[in-house]
PDB file of C-alpha atoms and ligand atoms in Angstrom:
ATOM      1  CA  MET A 722     103.975  73.200  82.181  1.00  0.00           C
ATOM      2  CA  ALA A 723     101.661  75.567  84.038  1.00  0.00           C
ATOM      3  CA  ALA A 724     101.560  75.078  87.793  1.00  0.00           C
ATOM      4  CA  LYS A 725      98.271  73.870  89.205  1.00  0.00           C
ATOM      5  CA  THR A 726      97.258  76.884  91.291  1.00  0.00           C
ATOM      6  CA  THR A 727      95.030  74.907  93.637  1.00  0.00           C
ATOM      7  CA  SER A 728      98.049  72.911  94.859  1.00  0.00           C
ATOM      8  CA  ALA A 729     100.244  75.946  95.673  1.00  0.00           C
ATOM      9  CA  PRO A 730     101.377  76.051  99.287  1.00  0.00           C
ATOM     10  CA  ASN A 731     100.625  79.124 101.347  1.00  0.00           C
ATOM     11  CA  LEU A 732     102.941  82.058 100.650  1.00  0.00           C
ATOM     12  CA  MET A 733     102.774  85.391 102.419  1.00  0.00           C
ATOM     13  CA  PHE A 734     104.981  88.168 101.183  1.00  0.00           C
ATOM     14  CA  SER A 735     107.195  89.232 104.063  1.00  0.00           C
ATOM     15  CA  HIS A 736     110.211  91.442 103.445  1.00  0.00           C
ATOM     16  CA  MET A 737     112.686  92.762 100.957  1.00  0.00           C
ATOM     17  CA  GLY A 738     116.356  93.628 100.849  1.00  0.00           C
ATOM     18  CA  ILE A 739     117.927  96.688  99.304  1.00  0.00           C
ATOM     19  CA  SER A 740     121.550  96.727  98.160  1.00  0.00           C
ATOM     20  CA  VAL A 741     123.086  99.991  99.337  1.00  0.00           C
ATOM     21  CA  THR A 742     126.216 102.087  98.932  1.00  0.00           C
ATOM     22  CA  ASP A 743     126.107 104.283 102.066  1.00  0.00           C
ATOM     23  CA  ILE A 744     124.582 102.042 104.730  1.00  0.00           C
ATOM     24  CA  GLU A 745     124.842 104.652 107.521  1.00  0.00           C
ATOM     25  CA  LYS A 746     122.981 107.271 105.480  1.00  0.00           C
ATOM     26  CA  MET A 747     120.322 104.759 104.458  1.00  0.00           C
ATOM     27  CA  GLU A 748     119.893 103.523 108.055  1.00  0.00           C
ATOM     28  CA  THR A 749     119.394 107.117 109.216  1.00  0.00           C
ATOM     29  CA  PHE A 750     116.702 107.735 106.583  1.00  0.00           C
ATOM     30  CA  TYR A 751     114.801 104.509 107.245  1.00  0.00           C
ATOM     31  CA  THR A 752     114.922 104.981 111.047  1.00  0.00           C
ATOM     32  CA  HIS A 753     114.613 108.767 111.484  1.00  0.00           C
ATOM     33  CA  VAL A 754     112.328 109.619 108.563  1.00  0.00           C
ATOM     34  CA  LEU A 755     110.299 106.424 108.140  1.00  0.00           C
ATOM     35  CA  GLY A 756     110.357 105.251 111.768  1.00  0.00           C
ATOM     36  CA  PHE A 757     111.844 101.772 111.396  1.00  0.00           C
ATOM     37  CA  ALA A 758     113.656 100.176 114.342  1.00  0.00           C
ATOM     38  CA  VAL A 759     116.995  98.447 113.875  1.00  0.00           C
ATOM     39  CA  THR A 760     116.383  94.892 115.081  1.00  0.00           C
ATOM     40  CA  ASP A 761     119.867  93.525 114.380  1.00  0.00           C
ATOM     41  CA  ARG A 762     123.013  94.397 112.495  1.00  0.00           C
ATOM     42  CA  GLY A 763     126.172  92.590 111.493  1.00  0.00           C
ATOM     43  CA  GLU A 764     128.221  91.086 108.716  1.00  0.00           C
ATOM     44  CA  ALA A 765     127.584  88.013 106.614  1.00  0.00           C
ATOM     45  CA  ALA A 766     128.607  86.770 103.189  1.00  0.00           C
ATOM     46  CA  GLY A 767     130.854  89.772 102.695  1.00  0.00           C
ATOM     47  CA  MET A 768     128.085  92.305 103.316  1.00  0.00           C
ATOM     48  CA  GLN A 769     127.358  94.761 106.105  1.00  0.00           C
ATOM     49  CA  ILE A 770     123.727  94.174 107.008  1.00  0.00           C
ATOM     50  CA  VAL A 771     121.126  96.203 108.927  1.00  0.00           C
ATOM     51  CA  PHE A 772     117.754  94.615 109.728  1.00  0.00           C
ATOM     52  CA  LEU A 773     114.787  96.978 110.027  1.00  0.00           C
ATOM     53  CA  SER A 774     111.226  96.446 111.195  1.00  0.00           C
ATOM     54  CA  ARG A 775     108.128  98.331 112.268  1.00  0.00           C
ATOM     55  CA  ASP A 776     106.280  95.191 113.342  1.00  0.00           C
ATOM     56  CA  PRO A 777     107.364  92.965 116.240  1.00  0.00           C
ATOM     57  CA  MET A 778     105.832  90.001 114.410  1.00  0.00           C
ATOM     58  CA  ASP A 779     108.475  90.428 111.697  1.00  0.00           C
ATOM     59  CA  HIS A 780     112.133  90.330 112.713  1.00  0.00           C
ATOM     60  CA  HIS A 781     112.832  92.320 109.582  1.00  0.00           C
ATOM     61  CA  GLN A 782     110.688  93.961 106.964  1.00  0.00           C
ATOM     62  CA  ILE A 783     113.582  95.655 105.176  1.00  0.00           C
ATOM     63  CA  VAL A 784     117.200  94.550 104.965  1.00  0.00           C
ATOM     64  CA  LEU A 785     119.884  97.044 104.023  1.00  0.00           C
ATOM     65  CA  ALA A 786     122.960  95.270 102.690  1.00  0.00           C
ATOM     66  CA  THR A 787     126.114  96.723 101.171  1.00  0.00           C
ATOM     67  CA  GLY A 788     127.308  95.852  97.689  1.00  0.00           C
ATOM     68  CA  ARG A 789     125.320  98.152  95.444  1.00  0.00           C
ATOM     69  CA  PRO A 790     127.328  98.926  92.278  1.00  0.00           C
ATOM     70  CA  ALA A 791     128.591 102.512  92.003  1.00  0.00           C
ATOM     71  CA  GLN A 792     126.369 103.204  89.006  1.00  0.00           C
ATOM     72  CA  LEU A 793     122.937 101.806  88.241  1.00  0.00           C
ATOM     73  CA  PRO A 794     121.157 102.663  85.008  1.00  0.00           C
ATOM     74  CA  ALA A 795     117.854 104.536  85.163  1.00  0.00           C
ATOM     75  CA  ASN A 796     114.566 102.880  84.346  1.00  0.00           C
ATOM     76  CA  THR A 797     114.193 103.310  80.577  1.00  0.00           C
ATOM     77  CA  ALA A 798     110.428 103.980  80.654  1.00  0.00           C
ATOM     78  CA  ASN A 799     110.101 106.380  83.616  1.00  0.00           C
ATOM     79  CA  PRO A 800     112.982 107.529  85.826  1.00  0.00           C
ATOM     80  CA  GLN A 801     110.727 107.843  88.916  1.00  0.00           C
ATOM     81  CA  PHE A 802     110.625 104.034  88.994  1.00  0.00           C
ATOM     82  CA  GLY A 803     113.672 101.885  89.660  1.00  0.00           C
ATOM     83  CA  PRO A 804     115.810  99.962  87.169  1.00  0.00           C
ATOM     84  CA  SER A 805     115.089  96.674  88.927  1.00  0.00           C
ATOM     85  CA  ILE A 806     112.909  97.318  91.978  1.00  0.00           C
ATOM     86  CA  ASN A 807     110.067  99.358  90.504  1.00  0.00           C
ATOM     87  CA  GLN A 808     108.687 100.434  93.884  1.00  0.00           C
ATOM     88  CA  ILE A 809     108.748  99.672  97.603  1.00  0.00           C
ATOM     89  CA  SER A 810     105.323 100.531  98.970  1.00  0.00           C
ATOM     90  CA  PHE A 811     104.042 101.236 102.462  1.00  0.00           C
ATOM     91  CA  LYS A 812     100.375 101.204 103.431  1.00  0.00           C
ATOM     92  CA  MET A 813      99.201 104.037 105.688  1.00  0.00           C
ATOM     93  CA  GLY A 814      95.977 104.687 107.552  1.00  0.00           C
ATOM     94  CA  SER A 815      94.688 108.090 106.494  1.00  0.00           C
ATOM     95  CA  LEU A 816      95.247 111.171 104.383  1.00  0.00           C
ATOM     96  CA  ALA A 817      96.594 112.832 107.538  1.00  0.00           C
ATOM     97  CA  ASP A 818      99.293 110.124 107.644  1.00  0.00           C
ATOM     98  CA  LEU A 819     100.044 110.781 103.982  1.00  0.00           C
ATOM     99  CA  ARG A 820     100.405 114.518 104.620  1.00  0.00           C
ATOM    100  CA  ASP A 821     102.651 113.735 107.594  1.00  0.00           C
ATOM    101  CA  ILE A 822     104.985 111.518 105.553  1.00  0.00           C
ATOM    102  CA  HIS A 823     105.033 114.158 102.796  1.00  0.00           C
ATOM    103  CA  GLU A 824     106.407 116.643 105.321  1.00  0.00           C
ATOM    104  CA  ARG A 825     108.882 114.147 106.774  1.00  0.00           C
ATOM    105  CA  LEU A 826     110.180 113.205 103.325  1.00  0.00           C
ATOM    106  CA  THR A 827     110.519 116.844 102.305  1.00  0.00           C
ATOM    107  CA  THR A 828     112.584 117.720 105.361  1.00  0.00           C
ATOM    108  CA  GLY A 829     114.323 114.364 105.840  1.00  0.00           C
ATOM    109  CA  GLY A 830     116.111 113.606 102.590  1.00  0.00           C
ATOM    110  CA  GLY A 831     113.397 112.175 100.374  1.00  0.00           C
ATOM    111  CA  THR A 832     113.467 113.531  96.811  1.00  0.00           C
ATOM    112  CA  ASP A 833     111.350 113.470  93.661  1.00  0.00           C
ATOM    113  CA  LEU A 834     108.049 113.527  95.570  1.00  0.00           C
ATOM    114  CA  PHE A 835     105.129 112.691  93.307  1.00  0.00           C
ATOM    115  CA  PRO A 836     101.624 112.621  94.818  1.00  0.00           C
ATOM    116  CA  ALA A 837      99.317 110.418  92.744  1.00  0.00           C
ATOM    117  CA  ASN A 838      95.646 109.468  92.835  1.00  0.00           C
ATOM    118  CA  HIS A 839      95.069 105.842  91.767  1.00  0.00           C
ATOM    119  CA  GLY A 840      91.340 105.873  92.521  1.00  0.00           C
ATOM    120  CA  ILE A 841      91.788 102.746  94.663  1.00  0.00           C
ATOM    121  CA  ALA A 842      94.490 104.569  96.667  1.00  0.00           C
ATOM    122  CA  TRP A 843      96.040 107.945  97.360  1.00  0.00           C
ATOM    123  CA  SER A 844      99.825 107.770  97.006  1.00  0.00           C
ATOM    124  CA  ILE A 845     103.022 109.687  97.341  1.00  0.00           C
ATOM    125  CA  TYR A 846     105.999 108.358  95.432  1.00  0.00           C
ATOM    126  CA  ALA A 847     109.440 109.523  96.545  1.00  0.00           C
ATOM    127  CA  HIS A 848     113.057 108.521  96.201  1.00  0.00           C
ATOM    128  CA  ASP A 849     115.095 107.484  99.226  1.00  0.00           C
ATOM    129  CA  PRO A 850     118.656 108.873  99.510  1.00  0.00           C
ATOM    130  CA  GLU A 851     119.974 106.291  97.022  1.00  0.00           C
ATOM    131  CA  GLY A 852     117.202 106.756  94.476  1.00  0.00           C
ATOM    132  CA  ASN A 853     115.014 103.746  95.325  1.00  0.00           C
ATOM    133  CA  ASN A 854     111.401 104.525  94.478  1.00  0.00           C
ATOM    134  CA  LEU A 855     109.186 104.381  97.578  1.00  0.00           C
ATOM    135  CA  GLU A 856     105.410 104.655  97.630  1.00  0.00           C
ATOM    136  CA  PHE A 857     103.267 105.613 100.615  1.00  0.00           C
ATOM    137  CA  PHE A 858      99.569 105.017 100.118  1.00  0.00           C
ATOM    138  CA  VAL A 859      96.131 104.962 101.694  1.00  0.00           C
ATOM    139  CA  ASP A 860      93.429 102.670 100.319  1.00  0.00           C
ATOM    140  CA  THR A 861      90.125 104.238  99.323  1.00  0.00           C
ATOM    141  CA  ASP A 862      86.776 102.413  99.391  1.00  0.00           C
ATOM    142  CA  TRP A 863      86.489 102.272  95.605  1.00  0.00           C
ATOM    143  CA  TYR A 864      87.926  99.927  92.988  1.00  0.00           C
ATOM    144  CA  VAL A 865      88.592 101.044  89.416  1.00  0.00           C
ATOM    145  CA  THR A 866      90.554  99.191  86.738  1.00  0.00           C
ATOM    146  CA  GLN A 867      94.304  99.685  87.202  1.00  0.00           C
ATOM    147  CA  PRO A 868      96.581 101.256  86.206  1.00  0.00           C
ATOM    148  CA  PHE A 869      94.839 104.540  86.961  1.00  0.00           C
ATOM    149  CA  LEU A 870      97.010 107.531  87.783  1.00  0.00           C
ATOM    150  CA  ILE A 871      96.280 111.235  87.945  1.00  0.00           C
ATOM    151  CA  PRO A 872      97.999 113.856  90.104  1.00  0.00           C
ATOM    152  CA  LEU A 873      96.871 113.981  93.743  1.00  0.00           C
ATOM    153  CA  GLU A 874      96.183 117.563  94.797  1.00  0.00           C
ATOM    154  CA  LEU A 875      97.206 117.663  98.438  1.00  0.00           C
ATOM    155  CA  SER A 876      96.282 121.370  98.575  1.00  0.00           C
ATOM    156  CA  LYS A 877      92.637 120.260  98.725  1.00  0.00           C
ATOM    157  CA  THR A 878      91.035 119.238 102.029  1.00  0.00           C
ATOM    158  CA  ASP A 879      90.626 115.569 102.927  1.00  0.00           C
ATOM    159  CA  ALA A 880      86.860 115.870 102.362  1.00  0.00           C
ATOM    160  CA  GLU A 881      87.380 117.453  98.947  1.00  0.00           C
ATOM    161  CA  ILE A 882      89.858 114.746  97.913  1.00  0.00           C
ATOM    162  CA  ALA A 883      87.485 112.001  99.055  1.00  0.00           C
ATOM    163  CA  ALA A 884      84.456 113.490  97.286  1.00  0.00           C
ATOM    164  CA  LEU A 885      86.401 114.131  94.093  1.00  0.00           C
ATOM    165  CA  THR A 886      87.905 110.634  94.073  1.00  0.00           C
ATOM    166  CA  LYS A 887      84.566 108.928  94.775  1.00  0.00           C
ATOM    167  CA  GLU A 888      82.926 110.738  91.871  1.00  0.00           C
ATOM    168  CA  LEU A 889      85.902 110.035  89.620  1.00  0.00           C
ATOM    169  CA  CYS A 890      85.805 106.323  90.463  1.00  0.00           C
ATOM    170  CA  GLU A 891      82.051 106.025  90.005  1.00  0.00           C
ATOM    171  CA  ASN A 892      82.532 107.341  86.480  1.00  0.00           C
ATOM    172  CA  SER A 893      85.606 105.245  85.608  1.00  0.00           C
ATOM    173  CA  ALA A 894      86.002 101.825  83.996  1.00  0.00           C
ATOM    174  CA  GLY A 895      85.588  98.829  86.249  1.00  0.00           C
ATOM    175  CA  TYR A 896      84.111 100.734  89.197  1.00  0.00           C
ATOM    176  CA  GLU A 897      82.767  98.742  92.126  1.00  0.00           C
ATOM    177  CA  PRO A 898      83.003  99.073  95.908  1.00  0.00           C
ATOM    178  CA  TYR A 899      86.492  97.867  96.915  1.00  0.00           C
ATOM    179  CA  GLY A 900      84.944  95.332  99.302  1.00  0.00           C
ATOM    180  CA  ASP A 901      83.020  93.708  96.453  1.00  0.00           C
ATOM    181  CA  TRP A 902      86.180  93.519  94.361  1.00  0.00           C
ATOM    182  CA  ARG A 903      88.077  91.958  97.285  1.00  0.00           C
ATOM    183  CA  ASP A 904      85.405  89.304  97.815  1.00  0.00           C
ATOM    184  CA  ARG A 905      85.518  88.384  94.137  1.00  0.00           C
ATOM    185  CA  VAL A 906      89.301  88.328  93.734  1.00  0.00           C
ATOM    186  CA  ALA A 907      89.778  86.322  96.945  1.00  0.00           C
ATOM    187  CA  LYS A 908      88.249  83.331  95.151  1.00  0.00           C
ATOM    188  CA  ARG A 909      91.169  83.378  92.689  1.00  0.00           C
ATOM    189  CA  MET A 910      93.816  83.525  95.421  1.00  0.00           C
ATOM    190  CA  THR A 911      94.091  79.906  96.455  1.00  0.00           C
ATOM    191  CA  PRO A 912      94.549  78.640  99.081  1.00  0.00           C
ATOM    192  CA  PHE A 913      93.055  81.781 100.597  1.00  0.00           C
ATOM    193  CA  ALA A 914      89.716  81.066  98.932  1.00  0.00           C
ATOM    194  CA  ALA A 915      88.694  78.821 101.800  1.00  0.00           C
ATOM    195  CA  THR A 916      89.463  81.505 104.362  1.00  0.00           C
ATOM    196  CA  ALA A 917      88.468  84.658 102.474  1.00  0.00           C
ATOM    197  CA  GLY A 918      87.720  87.430 104.875  1.00  0.00           C
ATOM    198  CA  VAL A 919      90.031  86.115 107.590  1.00  0.00           C
ATOM    199  CA  ALA A 920      92.869  88.536 108.255  1.00  0.00           C
ATOM    200  CA  HIS A 921      96.254  87.024 107.385  1.00  0.00           C
TER     201      HIS A 921
HETATM  202 FE1  FE2 B1216     101.924 100.823  94.077  1.00  0.00          FE
END
């Protein structure tokens, strides 16, 4: 029986856990390259656990926990994306931030970097040291029907990327200002409909 969406209690996505093999190596990457703080660490349920956050309002945003099997199969459709966790995605503020993380990933142990333009966002996909697919992205001001994915040419200037993307979006299926799309889709996201526009 389909759930009655209007009766769903409030749910806000909060954090995720990653099963790891080399917890020290993974902690170093998530702290030194991505800037997370270790908020706690310890052992429970047979696992070594490291809690990581970049927001004092969240005790942890990422949990690293031991127990990953020695071998995991690759995603059968596209090896950039994970066999179970397809992507772990971080929102950033600007193209300058995106260029910064590109440099940090390149020098800090990220692999398989793949800059992508989604129209609605500029992204860099990359693998962490254990092959989990991360995405770093910046929202644009324009909505187009997803999925939409073409290479992002970071050799262009920020202004060139913005102008090119705006024109691309305006000529792509489903185009509308992202704000208009957000207003419309908020009405489908009960119980947020009553508070659309209110942050969190
Ligand atoms: Fe994504």
